[in-house]
XYZ file of C-alpha atoms in Angstrom:
774
model
C 0.160 0.206 0.016
C 1.293 3.508 -0.975
C 0.308 7.115 -1.274
C 1.203 9.017 -4.547
C 3.045 12.219 -4.019
C 4.345 15.114 -6.141
C 7.703 15.200 -7.477
C 9.192 16.625 -4.579
C 7.549 14.313 -2.059
C 9.263 10.967 -3.077
C 12.814 12.260 -1.447
C 11.700 13.037 1.814
C 13.778 10.402 2.880
C 16.577 11.117 0.872
C 16.990 14.372 2.097
C 18.284 12.931 5.389
C 21.481 11.535 3.169
C 24.009 13.342 4.857
C 27.802 12.586 5.895
C 27.750 11.667 9.864
C 30.544 13.477 12.153
C 33.681 11.795 12.496
C 33.471 8.635 15.236
C 35.359 6.557 16.760
C 36.667 3.465 14.409
C 34.992 0.107 14.996
C 37.620 -1.562 16.347
C 38.009 1.175 19.104
C 34.223 0.688 19.840
C 34.496 -2.720 20.750
C 37.420 -2.399 22.636
C 35.099 -1.985 25.818
C 31.431 -3.194 25.566
C 28.810 -0.787 26.515
C 27.078 -2.905 28.836
C 30.242 -4.453 30.855
C 29.580 -4.371 34.262
C 31.339 -1.397 36.223
C 33.792 -2.441 39.306
C 32.186 -1.656 42.783
C 33.109 1.680 44.556
C 35.571 0.892 47.151
C 35.614 2.694 50.354
C 37.042 6.043 49.105
C 39.060 4.698 46.512
C 38.554 6.305 43.175
C 38.233 3.788 40.429
C 40.493 2.758 37.902
C 38.896 3.807 34.757
C 41.964 3.302 32.517
C 40.243 0.142 30.972
C 37.275 2.326 29.914
C 39.215 4.358 27.611
C 38.704 4.445 23.910
C 40.668 6.074 21.074
C 38.822 8.262 18.945
C 39.479 8.631 15.397
C 41.565 11.607 15.818
C 44.125 9.737 18.004
C 42.691 11.474 21.419
C 42.049 9.181 24.284
C 38.344 9.400 25.204
C 36.460 8.371 28.302
C 32.681 9.266 29.366
C 32.105 9.352 33.248
C 29.589 9.750 36.072
C 29.881 12.426 38.439
C 28.190 11.820 41.601
C 27.297 14.853 43.635
C 26.302 18.130 41.361
C 23.189 19.532 42.327
C 23.474 23.047 40.262
C 25.313 24.722 37.302
C 27.758 26.071 39.563
C 29.279 22.675 40.080
C 29.135 21.981 36.522
C 31.119 25.082 35.871
C 33.779 23.959 38.669
C 34.481 20.740 37.325
C 34.629 21.954 33.712
C 37.049 24.861 34.446
C 39.340 22.437 36.713
C 39.605 20.240 33.732
C 40.209 22.336 31.200
C 43.291 23.861 32.872
C 45.100 20.470 32.236
C 47.013 21.312 29.188
C 46.393 17.985 27.529
C 43.008 17.754 28.009
C 40.756 18.806 24.895
C 37.212 18.447 25.575
C 35.552 18.581 29.089
C 31.888 18.780 29.067
C 29.509 17.849 32.066
C 25.872 17.281 31.219
C 24.099 17.804 34.413
C 20.735 16.097 33.099
C 22.894 12.959 32.909
C 25.578 13.898 35.233
C 27.756 12.525 32.240
C 31.364 13.865 32.177
C 32.802 13.609 28.439
C 36.253 14.014 28.476
C 39.243 13.819 25.605
C 42.687 14.101 26.196
C 46.047 13.739 24.397
C 48.040 11.207 26.329
C 47.696 7.217 27.451
C 44.622 5.927 28.780
C 46.317 5.865 32.597
C 46.181 9.363 32.299
C 42.315 9.167 32.756
C 42.793 8.069 36.620
C 44.975 11.506 37.293
C 42.080 13.083 35.741
C 39.387 11.578 37.708
C 41.203 11.923 40.902
C 41.266 15.915 40.205
C 37.484 15.633 39.979
C 37.687 14.087 43.176
C 39.800 16.613 45.003
C 36.862 19.130 44.614
C 34.750 16.560 46.218
C 33.049 14.792 43.365
C 33.137 11.144 42.834
C 33.482 10.405 39.120
C 32.798 6.648 37.751
C 32.522 5.200 34.475
C 29.461 6.105 32.984
C 26.752 3.803 33.430
C 22.740 4.842 32.591
C 21.684 1.893 34.789
C 24.026 3.012 37.684
C 22.620 6.504 37.531
C 19.202 5.505 37.395
C 19.583 3.516 40.459
C 21.223 5.908 42.386
C 18.711 8.960 41.700
C 15.802 6.345 43.101
C 17.810 5.805 45.841
C 18.378 9.384 46.501
C 14.678 10.139 46.009
C 13.666 7.313 48.348
C 15.943 9.027 51.112
C 14.475 12.222 50.479
C 10.861 11.153 51.135
C 11.992 9.189 53.898
C 13.839 11.924 55.348
C 10.826 14.794 54.413
C 8.127 12.428 56.138
C 10.592 12.315 59.021
C 10.846 15.883 59.572
C 7.144 16.692 58.914
C 5.856 13.953 61.433
C 8.622 15.839 63.868
C 7.478 19.363 62.964
C 3.929 18.677 63.431
C 4.489 17.183 66.952
C 6.982 19.990 68.224
C 4.818 22.750 67.073
C 1.593 21.494 68.982
C 4.135 21.283 72.414
C 5.547 24.607 71.281
C 1.920 26.426 71.151
C 1.426 25.193 74.944
C 4.785 26.660 76.089
C 4.126 30.069 73.933
C 0.611 30.124 75.506
C 2.349 29.244 78.705
C 4.638 32.428 78.915
C 1.208 34.445 78.962
C -0.494 32.076 81.343
C 2.021 31.577 84.154
C 3.352 28.149 83.156
C 5.776 27.189 85.949
C 9.561 26.188 84.995
C 9.188 22.756 85.771
C 6.148 22.173 83.270
C 7.785 24.545 80.904
C 11.252 22.085 81.063
C 9.309 19.146 80.632
C 7.916 20.082 77.590
C 10.911 21.056 76.279
C 12.436 17.875 77.051
C 9.330 16.257 75.244
C 10.047 18.379 72.255
C 13.780 17.412 72.307
C 13.259 14.064 72.605
C 11.300 14.259 69.291
C 13.234 17.183 67.480
C 16.718 15.648 67.836
C 16.672 12.098 66.449
C 14.589 13.600 63.738
C 17.052 16.166 62.879
C 19.764 13.817 62.924
C 17.981 11.762 60.411
C 16.251 14.179 58.267
C 19.371 16.632 58.121
C 21.736 14.197 56.603
C 21.184 15.443 52.804
C 22.250 18.810 53.738
C 24.874 17.737 56.626
C 26.526 15.530 53.993
C 26.779 18.345 51.373
C 28.075 20.871 53.655
C 30.330 18.701 54.884
C 31.854 17.817 51.846
C 31.964 21.321 50.438
C 34.075 22.472 54.097
C 36.299 19.479 53.381
C 37.454 20.627 50.146
C 37.614 23.928 51.125
C 34.300 25.495 49.279
C 30.834 26.524 50.528
C 27.429 25.981 49.168
C 24.033 26.918 50.122
C 23.866 23.730 52.237
C 26.437 25.163 55.138
C 24.189 28.139 56.617
C 21.479 25.761 56.674
C 23.400 23.027 58.130
C 24.621 25.812 60.759
C 21.549 27.150 61.372
C 19.890 23.810 62.178
C 22.843 22.454 64.516
C 23.189 25.609 66.334
C 19.886 26.192 67.055
C 19.250 22.543 68.094
C 22.405 22.865 70.249
C 21.278 25.854 71.918
C 18.050 24.373 72.405
C 19.700 21.484 74.097
C 21.852 23.827 76.253
C 18.259 25.899 77.294
C 16.553 23.005 78.151
C 19.028 21.433 80.243
C 19.662 24.597 82.194
C 15.933 25.159 82.346
C 16.063 28.519 80.202
C 12.691 29.795 79.060
C 13.012 29.623 75.386
C 13.948 26.351 73.073
C 13.926 26.500 69.316
C 13.449 22.986 68.613
C 10.502 24.130 66.587
C 12.584 26.010 64.224
C 15.398 23.794 63.396
C 12.500 21.014 62.685
C 10.268 23.315 60.383
C 13.098 25.040 58.464
C 14.063 21.268 58.113
C 11.193 20.537 56.659
C 10.486 23.350 54.360
C 14.076 22.670 52.579
C 13.503 19.073 52.103
C 10.234 19.570 50.157
C 12.205 22.263 47.897
C 14.622 19.609 47.450
C 12.260 16.748 46.728
C 10.783 18.810 44.204
C 13.818 19.614 42.467
C 15.363 16.477 42.791
C 12.013 14.788 40.932
C 12.088 17.122 38.166
C 15.982 16.511 37.101
C 15.333 12.823 37.742
C 11.936 13.189 34.954
C 14.466 15.245 32.699
C 16.373 11.994 31.828
C 18.385 12.189 28.738
C 16.441 11.209 25.671
C 19.632 10.306 23.892
C 19.764 7.163 26.113
C 16.358 5.850 25.005
C 17.844 6.931 21.293
C 20.720 4.138 21.714
C 18.275 1.374 22.586
C 16.917 1.728 18.806
C 20.053 0.454 17.637
C 20.657 -2.471 20.030
C 19.900 -5.993 19.008
C 20.846 -8.330 16.373
C 21.028 -8.500 12.434
C 20.505 -11.254 10.066
C 23.692 -10.890 7.867
C 23.645 -12.817 4.655
C 26.986 -14.474 3.964
C 28.599 -14.911 0.136
C 28.082 -18.631 0.456
C 23.847 -18.321 0.778
C 23.981 -18.802 4.889
C 22.137 -16.515 7.516
C 23.729 -15.829 10.399
C 22.412 -13.588 13.405
C 25.154 -10.880 14.663
C 24.838 -8.347 17.284
C 24.438 -4.907 15.991
C 27.873 -3.564 16.867
C 29.649 -6.516 15.162
C 28.316 -5.517 11.490
C 30.625 -3.790 9.245
C 30.115 -2.083 5.915
C 29.797 -3.772 2.893
C 27.994 -6.796 4.571
C 24.545 -7.494 3.020
C 21.604 -7.847 6.211
C 18.215 -9.152 6.079
C 15.351 -7.192 7.189
C 11.966 -8.991 7.777
C 8.839 -7.289 7.476
C 7.647 -5.644 10.787
C 11.417 -5.508 11.876
C 13.230 -1.942 12.397
C 16.407 -1.437 10.862
C 19.637 -1.219 12.681
C 21.998 -0.044 9.723
C 22.330 2.652 7.044
C 22.618 0.864 3.467
C 20.941 0.943 0.314
C 18.331 -2.043 -0.698
C 19.453 -4.569 -2.993
C 16.591 -6.709 -3.261
C 12.769 -6.540 -2.355
C 9.997 -3.909 -2.255
C 8.383 -2.586 0.960
C 7.429 0.230 2.619
C 9.367 1.887 5.984
C 7.848 4.035 8.323
C 10.475 6.683 8.443
C 8.371 9.114 11.040
C 11.094 8.472 13.870
C 13.405 10.337 11.359
C 11.892 12.832 9.057
C 8.527 13.311 11.048
C 6.282 12.153 8.208
C 3.155 10.044 9.309
C 2.655 8.066 6.458
C 5.046 5.216 5.228
C 7.464 5.808 2.365
C 7.834 3.527 -0.604
C 10.963 1.624 -0.651
C 12.387 0.043 -3.624
C 15.927 -1.212 -5.133
C 18.081 1.338 -4.747
C 16.874 3.775 -2.312
C 18.785 4.600 1.016
C 17.695 3.300 4.394
C 18.671 4.624 7.744
C 18.858 2.832 11.424
C 15.649 3.506 13.275
C 13.045 3.103 10.770
C 10.557 0.573 10.534
C 9.853 -2.060 7.514
C 6.388 -2.744 7.419
C 5.398 -4.663 4.692
C 7.849 -7.184 2.849
C 11.712 -8.447 3.493
C 14.447 -6.457 2.136
C 18.251 -7.286 1.667
C 20.215 -4.357 2.257
C 23.978 -3.721 1.698
C 25.740 -1.878 4.652
C 27.451 1.404 4.125
C 27.208 3.096 7.747
C 27.094 1.078 11.149
C 27.355 2.202 14.616
C 28.457 5.442 15.160
C 28.920 6.369 11.523
C 24.594 5.807 11.206
C 22.228 8.794 10.814
C 20.830 7.594 13.969
C 23.906 7.926 16.031
C 24.336 11.601 14.402
C 20.924 12.308 16.204
C 22.257 11.238 19.080
C 25.642 13.139 19.014
C 23.377 16.276 18.527
C 21.036 15.286 21.434
C 24.137 14.865 23.677
C 25.736 18.572 22.445
C 22.218 20.394 22.847
C 21.621 18.728 26.100
C 25.432 19.836 27.260
C 25.117 23.338 26.395
C 21.382 23.793 27.941
C 22.888 21.548 30.937
C 25.146 24.783 32.286
C 22.054 26.774 32.287
C 22.078 28.048 35.640
C 18.616 29.053 37.358
C 18.010 32.330 39.617
C 18.368 30.427 42.781
C 21.501 29.011 41.905
C 23.191 32.488 41.044
C 21.655 34.160 44.189
C 22.786 31.091 46.368
C 26.400 31.683 45.338
C 26.217 34.855 46.847
C 23.747 34.434 49.663
C 25.864 31.895 51.917
C 28.950 33.772 52.267
C 27.054 36.797 53.495
C 24.833 34.880 56.104
C 28.105 33.482 57.666
C 29.782 36.801 57.809
C 27.281 38.304 59.514
C 26.619 35.418 62.053
C 30.389 35.259 62.759
C 30.425 39.174 62.639
C 27.633 39.181 65.516
C 29.130 36.493 67.624
C 32.663 38.258 67.923
C 31.430 41.861 67.961
C 29.330 40.901 70.969
C 32.042 38.866 72.712
C 35.165 40.768 72.185
C 33.603 44.260 71.752
C 30.446 44.143 73.369
C 31.376 42.652 76.692
C 29.184 39.588 76.644
C 29.315 36.107 77.634
C 30.051 33.620 74.903
C 26.750 31.958 75.354
C 24.970 35.081 75.045
C 27.158 35.889 71.789
C 26.160 32.803 70.600
C 22.658 33.044 71.143
C 22.788 36.480 69.300
C 24.925 34.624 66.334
C 22.189 31.752 66.395
C 19.321 34.494 66.158
C 21.094 35.995 63.110
C 21.445 32.727 61.643
C 17.997 31.988 62.111
C 16.032 35.008 61.028
C 18.651 35.108 57.648
C 17.969 31.116 57.263
C 17.467 30.658 53.797
C 13.893 29.481 54.034
C 11.740 32.011 52.000
C 15.043 32.502 49.604
C 14.633 28.380 49.673
C 10.900 28.380 49.027
C 10.924 31.501 46.648
C 11.279 29.667 43.746
C 9.804 25.935 44.483
C 6.751 27.506 45.993
C 5.856 29.299 42.443
C 7.026 25.964 40.957
C 4.633 23.680 42.699
C 1.726 26.101 42.018
C 2.420 26.723 38.615
C 3.282 22.926 38.133
C -0.269 22.364 39.739
C -2.146 24.635 37.435
C -0.242 23.157 34.493
C -1.142 20.044 35.641
C -4.932 20.185 35.777
C -4.715 22.286 31.549
C -3.147 18.695 30.735
C 0.317 19.854 30.437
C 3.002 18.379 32.436
C 6.513 20.038 33.960
C 9.386 18.015 33.377
C 12.344 20.404 34.160
C 13.307 22.820 37.396
C 14.143 25.314 35.575
C 11.414 25.040 32.621
C 9.275 27.965 34.075
C 11.943 30.344 34.363
C 13.004 29.370 30.566
C 9.567 29.564 29.121
C 8.913 32.864 30.796
C 11.969 34.608 28.622
C 10.946 33.055 25.606
C 10.454 35.642 22.828
C 10.277 32.898 19.582
C 8.146 29.890 19.049
C 9.181 27.301 16.465
C 6.821 24.723 15.312
C 7.210 21.643 13.466
C 4.256 20.705 11.480
C 3.258 16.849 11.264
C 1.649 15.763 14.365
C 2.481 19.280 16.261
C 0.198 21.852 14.363
C -1.609 18.953 12.565
C -2.921 15.921 14.451
C -0.869 13.688 12.611
C -3.290 11.478 11.133
C -4.475 11.396 7.213
C -8.154 12.479 6.569
C -9.704 11.795 3.416
C -10.974 14.761 1.777
C -14.425 16.230 1.287
C -16.450 15.297 -1.641
C -16.020 11.865 -2.114
C -18.891 9.874 -3.502
C -20.597 7.756 -0.807
C -20.848 4.514 -3.273
C -17.159 4.616 -4.240
C -16.096 5.316 -0.814
C -17.920 2.121 0.409
C -16.561 0.245 -2.322
C -12.831 1.427 -1.425
C -13.975 0.556 2.410
C -14.195 -3.439 1.418
C -10.644 -3.439 0.170
C -9.070 -1.057 2.782
C -10.557 -2.981 5.350
C -7.564 -5.879 4.759
C -5.285 -3.532 5.376
C -3.177 -1.627 8.080
C -1.648 1.347 5.893
C -2.330 4.772 7.601
C -4.438 5.865 4.399
C -6.649 2.607 4.189
C -7.640 3.198 7.663
C -8.332 6.458 7.134
C -10.285 4.923 4.228
C -12.298 2.731 6.943
C -12.722 5.708 9.366
C -14.331 7.861 6.851
C -17.113 5.347 5.828
C -17.910 4.980 9.584
C -18.230 8.588 10.352
C -20.700 8.543 7.475
C -22.477 5.511 8.787
C -22.151 3.330 5.584
C -22.442 -0.534 6.303
C -19.955 -2.577 4.113
C -18.863 -6.021 4.216
C -15.412 -6.413 3.470
C -14.103 -8.498 0.355
C -12.549 -11.824 1.044
C -9.146 -12.839 -0.579
C -8.157 -9.329 -1.030
C -4.683 -9.029 -2.107
C -1.951 -6.658 -0.782
C 1.185 -5.358 -2.782
C 3.689 -3.471 -0.954
C 4.324 -0.069 -2.255
C 1.014 -0.323 -4.640
C -2.195 -0.935 -3.436
C -4.835 -3.673 -2.559
C -6.829 -5.827 -5.267
C -9.260 -8.214 -5.143
C -10.567 -10.783 -8.047
C -14.156 -10.639 -9.065
C -16.310 -14.022 -9.904
C -16.504 -13.027 -13.360
C -12.466 -12.671 -13.642
C -12.036 -8.819 -13.658
C -10.392 -6.865 -10.821
C -11.069 -3.920 -8.456
C -7.737 -2.085 -7.306
C -7.418 0.399 -4.736
C -3.595 2.121 -4.872
C -1.546 4.576 -6.164
C -1.968 5.830 -9.847
C 0.785 4.076 -11.541
C -0.284 0.645 -9.995
C -3.697 1.490 -10.934
C -2.346 1.967 -14.547
C -3.414 6.009 -14.878
C -1.460 8.189 -16.487
C 0.048 11.031 -14.250
C -2.113 13.834 -15.899
C -5.475 11.768 -15.260
C -7.322 14.009 -12.626
C -10.718 12.753 -11.335
C -12.212 16.263 -12.275
C -11.213 19.631 -13.592
C -10.590 21.011 -10.186
C -8.680 18.220 -8.187
C -6.024 18.701 -6.051
C -2.999 16.460 -7.307
C -1.170 17.545 -4.375
C -0.692 15.370 -1.549
C -0.930 11.714 -0.742
C -3.915 9.978 -2.540
C -5.472 6.899 -3.433
C -7.465 5.571 -6.531
C -10.172 3.134 -6.730
C -10.410 1.417 -10.443
C -13.131 -0.823 -11.158
C -14.078 -2.465 -14.697
C -16.517 -0.385 -16.580
C -16.135 2.684 -14.289
C -14.264 5.868 -14.338
C -11.462 6.033 -11.805
C -12.055 7.797 -8.205
C -9.417 9.396 -6.701
C -9.356 9.635 -2.958
C -7.025 12.711 -1.673
C -6.156 13.124 2.137
C -4.888 15.705 4.019
C -3.620 15.891 7.765
C -5.932 18.440 9.168
C -4.684 21.181 11.625
C -5.125 20.812 15.185
C -8.699 22.633 16.158
C -7.231 25.935 17.834
C -3.783 26.030 15.389
C -4.788 29.384 13.718
C -6.025 30.657 17.091
C -2.829 29.994 18.849
C -0.830 31.092 16.214
C -2.529 34.524 16.059
C -2.450 34.766 19.833
C 1.040 34.082 19.830
C 1.583 36.607 16.926
C -0.488 39.495 19.080
C 1.621 38.854 22.179
C 5.201 40.010 20.072
C 6.074 36.355 19.417
C 8.162 35.469 16.554
C 6.851 32.203 14.730
C 8.799 30.179 12.975
C 7.902 26.772 11.320
C 10.611 23.660 10.593
C 9.267 20.740 9.097
C 11.052 17.318 7.279
C 7.886 17.501 5.265
C 7.788 18.028 1.519
C 8.003 21.878 0.499
C 4.503 21.816 -0.803
C 2.758 20.637 2.295
C 4.464 23.137 4.577
C 4.062 25.771 2.361
C 0.373 25.220 2.333
C 0.132 24.937 6.354
C 2.133 28.200 6.429
C -0.150 29.920 4.142
C -3.445 28.732 5.810
C -1.554 29.847 9.625
C -0.384 32.745 8.334
C 3.436 31.974 9.100
C 5.990 33.873 6.921
C 9.355 32.453 8.044
C 9.102 28.694 7.282
C 11.372 25.524 5.878
C 10.599 22.584 4.619
C 12.261 18.893 4.177
C 14.550 19.583 7.302
C 16.897 17.283 8.399
C 17.548 17.040 12.154
C 20.756 19.083 11.704
C 19.147 21.124 9.683
C 16.629 22.343 12.749
C 19.663 22.575 14.750
C 21.292 24.676 12.981
C 18.541 26.940 12.585
C 17.815 27.337 16.346
C 21.596 27.998 16.764
C 21.086 30.629 14.457
C 18.232 32.002 16.005
C 20.234 31.898 19.432
C 23.044 33.782 17.930
C 20.580 36.906 17.020
C 19.845 36.697 21.030
C 16.671 34.743 20.540
C 15.042 32.621 23.460
C 13.434 29.842 21.734
C 10.402 27.651 22.781
C 10.333 24.772 20.133
C 7.129 22.501 20.102
C 7.464 19.020 18.222
C 6.992 15.625 18.432
C 9.001 13.312 16.266
C 12.462 12.133 16.988
C 13.603 13.971 14.336
C 12.792 17.136 16.094
C 14.336 15.740 19.506
C 17.873 17.325 19.017
C 15.910 20.644 18.100
C 13.911 20.120 21.613
C 17.115 20.000 23.422
C 18.925 22.736 21.527
C 16.271 25.038 21.944
C 16.273 27.600 25.166
C 12.997 25.597 26.428
C 10.704 23.078 24.390
C 7.140 21.349 24.598
C 6.059 18.151 23.345
C 2.675 16.468 22.615
C 1.413 13.455 24.675
C 1.181 11.861 21.095
C 4.969 12.332 20.505
C 7.372 9.712 20.353
C 9.117 8.496 23.566
C 12.172 10.059 22.769
C 10.488 13.359 21.732
C 8.845 13.702 25.091
C 12.207 12.792 27.099
C 13.929 15.436 25.281
C 11.283 17.928 26.009
C 10.746 20.328 29.223
C 6.890 19.875 28.982
C 4.376 17.594 27.718
C 0.846 18.459 26.640
C -2.171 16.372 26.379
C -5.047 16.371 24.165
C -5.976 17.494 20.443
C -5.552 21.319 20.727
C -2.872 23.731 21.093
C -4.118 25.810 24.175
C -1.543 24.473 26.345
C 1.093 26.380 24.657
C -0.347 29.334 25.432
C -1.243 28.365 28.785
C 2.161 27.499 29.182
C 3.377 31.000 28.310
C 0.822 32.919 30.003
C 1.702 30.795 33.597
C 5.548 31.156 33.260
C 5.290 34.835 32.742
C 3.245 35.215 35.488
C 5.096 32.904 37.928
C 8.627 34.861 36.754
C 7.087 38.006 37.985
C 5.833 36.332 41.316
C 9.518 34.484 41.626
C 10.645 37.993 41.219
C 8.405 39.716 43.900
C 9.342 36.354 46.338
C 12.959 37.368 45.939
C 12.037 40.858 46.763
C 9.958 39.962 50.049
C 12.926 37.488 51.175
C 15.722 40.072 50.446
C 13.291 42.913 51.900
C 12.662 41.118 55.110
C 16.540 40.614 55.518
C 17.137 44.219 54.883
C 14.475 45.232 57.868
C 15.123 41.997 60.407
C 18.991 41.574 60.360
C 19.765 44.985 61.357
C 17.847 44.080 64.633
C 19.201 41.052 65.113
C 22.715 42.078 64.906
C 21.837 44.745 67.574
C 20.874 42.030 69.798
C 17.162 42.749 70.447
C 15.751 39.610 68.789
C 15.806 36.706 70.563
C 16.001 33.094 68.339
C 12.447 32.325 69.477
C 11.569 35.908 68.061
C 13.523 35.081 64.877
C 12.273 31.537 64.388
C 8.449 33.500 64.321
C 9.686 36.006 61.772
C 11.378 33.493 59.528
C 8.184 31.495 59.520
C 6.217 34.507 58.954
C 8.774 35.374 55.702
C 8.228 31.853 54.529
C 4.200 32.303 54.951
C 4.405 35.388 53.196
C 6.258 34.231 50.707
C 4.420 31.309 49.996
C 0.862 33.075 50.168
C 2.515 35.524 47.317
C 3.012 32.287 45.070
C -0.822 30.667 45.920
C -1.929 34.092 43.903
C -1.172 32.164 41.192
C -3.636 29.499 41.519
C -6.429 32.119 41.422
C -4.910 34.125 38.371
C -7.317 34.354 35.946
C -6.124 34.217 31.572
């Protein structure tokens, strides 16, 4: 079964025939199998990575490592900066999403151990890259955060109940013995919870200090530890104030933010790893003596002949030697309709053979295939975006040392210059730490993210990246794919088809699962036409369907040539001959043409118009043929469009827009869109998209409408304003309260109340997003 297209359409797949980037030779690739098990981590010992080093085609040594312990763009910058200072290192890039460190250097394989040691000196563990190990480590981390959050939440709720009683007792004449007893009960609940639930922060802070650096977890840990220690001291001496409630509430709020951030990063797992699965498996190789041998895909060499059975995915690039079939190339070029495949045509790894067996001569394998080129584009694009540092990380760089300096200055100033005892001076320092504690700052972004994510989720959009909202708020250009994005990606029969001819065609179409045949059957059902399928229908791959009648005559439904029609045959004077079509040929009757089109999403025109009114620059990039793209662009009023784009073409266009200073939102659904989705400033994909594109995108939306794109842009810009307001509130609170705390006029209890009030203020401001109407 096949569709007949205009002259430019037949080369939709051929347009992707492009030279691949230089890659390691086959022998080097097989030196270290990708599935080789990793060594177990020794206690404190760096792993020997020399045997995992590969020799690239340019003579450089190459190594992929997984970095443990990175949390932000600052970590990425620190590692890359340290490695790039080495004179023999030619390339060092960290992908924060996958935590992959890609290293290339001039020298022996043993040099890899020295570079791993250099990373370890910064406080980060580096082991040979393994996606399975990465997923397991992330799962363990998320489980640990969830347990810590549950423990902190339980402790916070119970300690707050006891604290309410203590606070009330201050005004109702509670006795010292009763107050001390309540403090001891609070300590019994809070201290074990703090020791257990604070481990994620304590480990990070100790690791940073051990390597003579600081991070956001250092002031958090100091505030929690000092508040707990001072509370225990006050409880032991029968003092009037204890601050266990402040410590556990702070810990609980921060764990909520850390858990949200961890889950967002986990959902943004690299799409390139899933792409690799498409080229794994076995290949049927035909030997010169006629024998058939099954080999792993990585052992296939150029020049070999391979057999691809119907329903099997092609694992190599090559040319067809024998056979005629149809290929589902939607993963490569985004075209939903199968492409005819005949002798001499070029085929690519990742395409699916639909109809009949094909014999292919291999001309590219492994890293030289088009699929591998898409993987490389994905990796480069993800690494570029992984170095993005969100607003909270940038603020944290300056916040931590400022907090330490203020607290230390308060302690030393009051002890050495103010004449106070060290206990009282330390109490003032604790008050400074608590009142400047980054609870409100830590909630400024997560609180808005939670509200925005919930609102978008209710509208059918899932956010998958922690920084997606901030990047989306800055977008000023929107780039759409065509098939499956602006359109529904499903062929529909055009209006005007005769009911009697349609019913006859449906009797043949019922025997095929070809998209056009299914569209004929669907149109018949929509018109409530009852038909009885023909028996013994014959399907000719790449041609169409036929049935022999009792009188020996034949009915055919297929492409123009197979039905015996000339190129200038038309079904009428005004017939549109561009685009997919099927012809019905019956004995003694005029041939009937069925034209097909891929309908636009119901609100595509409305969405494009809305974007242009809001000042967005709208572009269309598609792998489809020029005539189809031009028609959609004209219908939607998109002036800037480009057809027959290979994956690299889309990435190049996005890079050109970025060079102009544009912040691009990419909306696409095919595997050929995955590198572009990763290369864009921010990206969205429909839920009907291939799994790879959904993984690469920052957000996935459901339904047949494009309204979620408008909603996401509206919410992100509103969220961006609220985040800015939250930072203003958090810093404004510090400007007012810190001088008072430094003056010794604030007790830790009042500081804890003020800190909690600032957190509530930030959260309340974020809640306004849920009530905002479009």
